[in-house]
PDB file of C-alpha atoms in Angstrom:
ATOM      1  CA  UNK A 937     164.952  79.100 126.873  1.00 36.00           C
ATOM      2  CA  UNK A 938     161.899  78.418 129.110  1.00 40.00           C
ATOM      3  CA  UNK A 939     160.526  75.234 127.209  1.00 40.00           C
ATOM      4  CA  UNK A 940     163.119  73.116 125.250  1.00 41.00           C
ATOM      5  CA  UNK A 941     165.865  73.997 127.767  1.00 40.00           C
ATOM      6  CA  UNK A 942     163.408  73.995 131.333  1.00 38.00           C
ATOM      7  CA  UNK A 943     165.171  77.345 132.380  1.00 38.00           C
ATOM      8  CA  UNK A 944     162.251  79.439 133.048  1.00 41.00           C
ATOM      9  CA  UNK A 945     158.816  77.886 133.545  1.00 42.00           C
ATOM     10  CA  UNK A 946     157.191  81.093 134.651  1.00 45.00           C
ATOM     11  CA  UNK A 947     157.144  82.670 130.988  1.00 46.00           C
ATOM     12  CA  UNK A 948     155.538  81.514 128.237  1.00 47.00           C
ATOM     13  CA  UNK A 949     153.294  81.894 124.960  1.00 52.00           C
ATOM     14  CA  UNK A 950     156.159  84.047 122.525  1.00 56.00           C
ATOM     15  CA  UNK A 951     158.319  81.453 120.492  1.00 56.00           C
ATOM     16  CA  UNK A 952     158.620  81.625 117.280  1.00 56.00           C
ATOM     17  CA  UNK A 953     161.489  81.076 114.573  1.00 51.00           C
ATOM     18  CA  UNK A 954     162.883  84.305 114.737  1.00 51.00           C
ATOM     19  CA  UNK A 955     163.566  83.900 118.011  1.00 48.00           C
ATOM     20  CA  UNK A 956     166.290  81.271 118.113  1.00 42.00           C
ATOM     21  CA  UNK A 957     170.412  81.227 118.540  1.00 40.00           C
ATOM     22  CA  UNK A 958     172.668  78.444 117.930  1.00 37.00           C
ATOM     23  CA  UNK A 959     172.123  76.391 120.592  1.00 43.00           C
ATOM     24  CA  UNK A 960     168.263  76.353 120.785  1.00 47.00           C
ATOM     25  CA  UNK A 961     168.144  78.907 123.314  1.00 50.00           C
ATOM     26  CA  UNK A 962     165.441  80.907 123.345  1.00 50.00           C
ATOM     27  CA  UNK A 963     165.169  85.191 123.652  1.00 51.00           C
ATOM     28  CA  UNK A 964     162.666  88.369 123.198  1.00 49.00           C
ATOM     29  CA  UNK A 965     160.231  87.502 125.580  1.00 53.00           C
ATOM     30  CA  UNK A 966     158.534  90.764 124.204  1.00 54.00           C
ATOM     31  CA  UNK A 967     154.559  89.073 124.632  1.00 54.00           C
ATOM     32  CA  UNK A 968     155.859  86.119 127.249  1.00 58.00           C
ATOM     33  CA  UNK A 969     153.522  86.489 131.283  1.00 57.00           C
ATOM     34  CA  UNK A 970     153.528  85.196 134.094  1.00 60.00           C
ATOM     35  CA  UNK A 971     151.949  81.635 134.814  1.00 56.00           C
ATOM     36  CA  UNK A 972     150.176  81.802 138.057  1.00 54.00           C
ATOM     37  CA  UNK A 973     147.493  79.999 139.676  1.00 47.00           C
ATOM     38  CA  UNK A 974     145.197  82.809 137.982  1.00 49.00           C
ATOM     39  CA  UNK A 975     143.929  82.387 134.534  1.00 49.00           C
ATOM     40  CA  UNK A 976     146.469  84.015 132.504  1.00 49.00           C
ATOM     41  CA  UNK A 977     144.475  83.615 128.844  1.00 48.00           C
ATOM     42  CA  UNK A 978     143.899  86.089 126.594  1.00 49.00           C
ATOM     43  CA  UNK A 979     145.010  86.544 122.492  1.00 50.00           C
ATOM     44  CA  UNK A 980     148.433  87.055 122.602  1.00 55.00           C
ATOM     45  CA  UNK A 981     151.684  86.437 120.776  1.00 61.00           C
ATOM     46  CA  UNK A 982     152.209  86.248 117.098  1.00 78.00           C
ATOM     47  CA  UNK A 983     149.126  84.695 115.024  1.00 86.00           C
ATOM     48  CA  UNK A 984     151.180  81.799 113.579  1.00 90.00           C
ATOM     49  CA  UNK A 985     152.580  80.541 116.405  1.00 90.00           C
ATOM     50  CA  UNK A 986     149.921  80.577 118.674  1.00 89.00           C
ATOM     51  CA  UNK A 987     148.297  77.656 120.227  1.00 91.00           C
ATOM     52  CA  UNK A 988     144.449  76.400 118.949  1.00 91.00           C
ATOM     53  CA  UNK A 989     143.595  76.683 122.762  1.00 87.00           C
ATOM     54  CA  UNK A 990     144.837  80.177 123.349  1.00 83.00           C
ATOM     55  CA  UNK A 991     142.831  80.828 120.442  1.00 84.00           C
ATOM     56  CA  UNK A 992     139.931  79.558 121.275  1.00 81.00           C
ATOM     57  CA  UNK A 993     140.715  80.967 125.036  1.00 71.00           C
ATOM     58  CA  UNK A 994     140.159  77.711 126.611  1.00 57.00           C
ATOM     59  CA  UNK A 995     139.263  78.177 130.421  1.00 54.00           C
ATOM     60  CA  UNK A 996     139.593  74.593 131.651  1.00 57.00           C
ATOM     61  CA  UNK A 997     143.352  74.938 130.658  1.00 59.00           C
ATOM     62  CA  UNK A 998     145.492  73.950 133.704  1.00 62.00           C
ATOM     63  CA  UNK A 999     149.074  74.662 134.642  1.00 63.00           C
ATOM     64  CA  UNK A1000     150.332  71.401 133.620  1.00 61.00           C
ATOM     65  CA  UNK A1001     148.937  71.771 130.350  1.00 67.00           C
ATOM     66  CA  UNK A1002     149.660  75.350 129.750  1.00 75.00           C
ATOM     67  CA  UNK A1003     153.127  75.067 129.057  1.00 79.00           C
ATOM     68  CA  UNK A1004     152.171  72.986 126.041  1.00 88.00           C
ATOM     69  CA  UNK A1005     150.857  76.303 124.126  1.00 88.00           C
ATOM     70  CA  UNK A1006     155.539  76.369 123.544  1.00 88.00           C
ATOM     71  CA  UNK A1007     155.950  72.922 122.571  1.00 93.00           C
ATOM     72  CA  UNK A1008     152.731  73.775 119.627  1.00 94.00           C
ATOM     73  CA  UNK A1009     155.189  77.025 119.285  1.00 92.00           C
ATOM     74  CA  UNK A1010     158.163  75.415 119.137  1.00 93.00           C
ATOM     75  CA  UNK A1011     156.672  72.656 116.704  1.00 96.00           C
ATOM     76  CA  UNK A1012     155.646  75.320 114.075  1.00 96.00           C
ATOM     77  CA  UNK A1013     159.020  76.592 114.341  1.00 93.00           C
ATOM     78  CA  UNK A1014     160.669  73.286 113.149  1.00 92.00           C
ATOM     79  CA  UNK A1015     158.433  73.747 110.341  1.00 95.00           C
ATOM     80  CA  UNK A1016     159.122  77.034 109.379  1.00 93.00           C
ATOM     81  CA  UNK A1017     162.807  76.461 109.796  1.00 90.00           C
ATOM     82  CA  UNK A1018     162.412  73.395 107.031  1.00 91.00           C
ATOM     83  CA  UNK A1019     159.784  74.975 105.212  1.00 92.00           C
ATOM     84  CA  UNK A1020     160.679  79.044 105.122  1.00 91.00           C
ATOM     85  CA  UNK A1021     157.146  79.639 105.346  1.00 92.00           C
ATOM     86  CA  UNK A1022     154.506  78.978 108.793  1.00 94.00           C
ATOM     87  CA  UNK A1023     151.827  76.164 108.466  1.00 96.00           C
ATOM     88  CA  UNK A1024     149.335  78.128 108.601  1.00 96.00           C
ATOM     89  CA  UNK A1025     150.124  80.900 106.766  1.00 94.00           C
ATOM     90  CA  UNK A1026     148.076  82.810 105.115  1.00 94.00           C
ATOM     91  CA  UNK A1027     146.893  86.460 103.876  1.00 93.00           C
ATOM     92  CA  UNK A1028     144.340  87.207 106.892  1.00 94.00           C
ATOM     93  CA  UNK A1029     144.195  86.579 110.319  1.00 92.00           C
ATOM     94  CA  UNK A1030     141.060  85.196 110.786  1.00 93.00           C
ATOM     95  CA  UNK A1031     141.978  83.004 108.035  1.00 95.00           C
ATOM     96  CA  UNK A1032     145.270  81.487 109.618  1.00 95.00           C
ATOM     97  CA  UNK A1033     143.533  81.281 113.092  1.00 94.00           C
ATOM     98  CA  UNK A1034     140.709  79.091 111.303  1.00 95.00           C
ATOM     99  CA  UNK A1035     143.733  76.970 110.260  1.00 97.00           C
ATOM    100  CA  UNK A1036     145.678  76.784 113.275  1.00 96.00           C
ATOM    101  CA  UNK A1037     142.022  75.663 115.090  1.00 94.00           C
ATOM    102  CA  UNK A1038     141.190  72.761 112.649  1.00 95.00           C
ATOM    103  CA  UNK A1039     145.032  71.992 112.687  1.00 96.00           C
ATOM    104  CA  UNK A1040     145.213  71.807 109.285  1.00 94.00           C
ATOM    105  CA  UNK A1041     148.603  71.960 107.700  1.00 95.00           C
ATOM    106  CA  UNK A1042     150.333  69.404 105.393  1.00 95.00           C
ATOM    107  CA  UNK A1043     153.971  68.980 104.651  1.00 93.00           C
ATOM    108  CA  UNK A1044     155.308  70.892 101.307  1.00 84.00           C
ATOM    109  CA  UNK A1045     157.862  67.725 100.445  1.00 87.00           C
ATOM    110  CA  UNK A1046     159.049  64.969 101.802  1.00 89.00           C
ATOM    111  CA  UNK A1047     161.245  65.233 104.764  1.00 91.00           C
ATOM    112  CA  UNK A1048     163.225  63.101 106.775  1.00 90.00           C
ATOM    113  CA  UNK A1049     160.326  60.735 108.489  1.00 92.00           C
ATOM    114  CA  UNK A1050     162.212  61.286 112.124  1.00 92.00           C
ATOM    115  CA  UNK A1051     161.255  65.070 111.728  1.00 93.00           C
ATOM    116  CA  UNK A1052     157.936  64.538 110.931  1.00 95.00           C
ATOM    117  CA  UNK A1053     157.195  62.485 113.345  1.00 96.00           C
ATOM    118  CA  UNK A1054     158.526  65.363 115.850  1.00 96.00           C
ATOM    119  CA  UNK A1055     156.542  67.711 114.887  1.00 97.00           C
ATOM    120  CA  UNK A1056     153.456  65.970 114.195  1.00 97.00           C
ATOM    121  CA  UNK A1057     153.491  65.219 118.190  1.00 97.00           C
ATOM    122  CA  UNK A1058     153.974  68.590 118.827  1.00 97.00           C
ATOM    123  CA  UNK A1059     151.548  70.451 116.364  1.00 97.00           C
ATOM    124  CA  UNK A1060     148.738  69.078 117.447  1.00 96.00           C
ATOM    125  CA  UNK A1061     145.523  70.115 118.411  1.00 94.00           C
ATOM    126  CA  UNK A1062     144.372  68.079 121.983  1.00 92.00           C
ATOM    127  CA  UNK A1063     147.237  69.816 124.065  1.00 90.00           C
ATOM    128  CA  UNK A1064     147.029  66.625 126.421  1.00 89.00           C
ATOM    129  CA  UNK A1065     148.247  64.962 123.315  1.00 93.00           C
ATOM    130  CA  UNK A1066     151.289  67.180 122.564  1.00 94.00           C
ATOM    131  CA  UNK A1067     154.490  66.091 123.608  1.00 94.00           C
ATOM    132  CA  UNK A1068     155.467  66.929 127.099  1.00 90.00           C
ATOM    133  CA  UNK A1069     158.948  68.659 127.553  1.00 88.00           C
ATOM    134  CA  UNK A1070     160.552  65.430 128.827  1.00 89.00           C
ATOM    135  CA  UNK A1071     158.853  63.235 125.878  1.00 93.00           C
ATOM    136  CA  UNK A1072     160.705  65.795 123.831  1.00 91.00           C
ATOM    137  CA  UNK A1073     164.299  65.498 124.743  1.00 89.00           C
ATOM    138  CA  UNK A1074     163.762  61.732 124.669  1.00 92.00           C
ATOM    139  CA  UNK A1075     162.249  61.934 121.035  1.00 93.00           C
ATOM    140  CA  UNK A1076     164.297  59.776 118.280  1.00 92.00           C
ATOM    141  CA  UNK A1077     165.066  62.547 116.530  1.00 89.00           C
ATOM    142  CA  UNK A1078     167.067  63.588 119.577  1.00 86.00           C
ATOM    143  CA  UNK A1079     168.480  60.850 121.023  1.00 87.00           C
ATOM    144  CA  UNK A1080     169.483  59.211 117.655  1.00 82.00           C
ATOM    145  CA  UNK A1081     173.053  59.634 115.741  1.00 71.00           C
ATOM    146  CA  UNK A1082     172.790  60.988 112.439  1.00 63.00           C
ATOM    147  CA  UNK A1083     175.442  60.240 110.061  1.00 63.00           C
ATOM    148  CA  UNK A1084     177.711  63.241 108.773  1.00 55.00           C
TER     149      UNK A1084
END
């Protein structure tokens, strides 16, 4: 995949759950384009998983930052996988995009603290404040050995 894995960091803004394989890697780049030095914002990608800022269409986005709109994807991913159902789910579109740009979500039940901790750094909604792809990989939940 073009985030978790760093295999393709010209493609961008399409993850979501059903989108994974076994080993985290990523596919269906159906709504993914091209990062240039050109703006490259406009609505796109499936309303749950998209980013507050693409939302919002923030123009003072910058290339190093604009790779975070996956790790926000990627984040609300985790949750779905735990939770079957999106964060910010909801019966309209306007209505889940009002909840995706306050960030408001809660977790249904308690889960292990490790993975909350994950994806509260990467659902959040100061990009600059989202976990970078290396802060990622080097995450607890990663690095640490669970017991079977």
């Amino acid at each position: 995949g073009n985030i978790l894995l760093q295999i393709n960091q010209e493609k961008c803004f399409d993850i979501e759950s059903d989108k994974f394989i076994y080993d985290i890697k990523i596919c269906d780049f159906g709504f993914a384009t091209p990062v240039s030095n050109k703006d490259c914002i406009s609505e796109m990608g499936t309303p749950n998983f998209i980013a507050p800022e693409m939302i919002l269409v923030e123009k003072s986005l910058k290339k190093e930052t604009i790779f975070k709109v996956d790790i926000w994807s990627a984040g609300v991913t985790f949750y779905t996988c735990l939770f079957t159902i999106p964060p910010f789910e909801t019966k309209s579109k306007n209505e889940t995009f009002n909840l995706i740009t306050s960030c408001t979500y809660s977790f249904k039940k308690s889960i292990n603290p490790l993975i909350q901790n994950l994806i509260e750094n990467m659902i959040v909604r100061d990009p600059s404040m989202r976990l970078s792809v290396e802060e990622l990989l080097k995450h607890d939940f990663f690095i640490q050995k669970f017991d079977d």
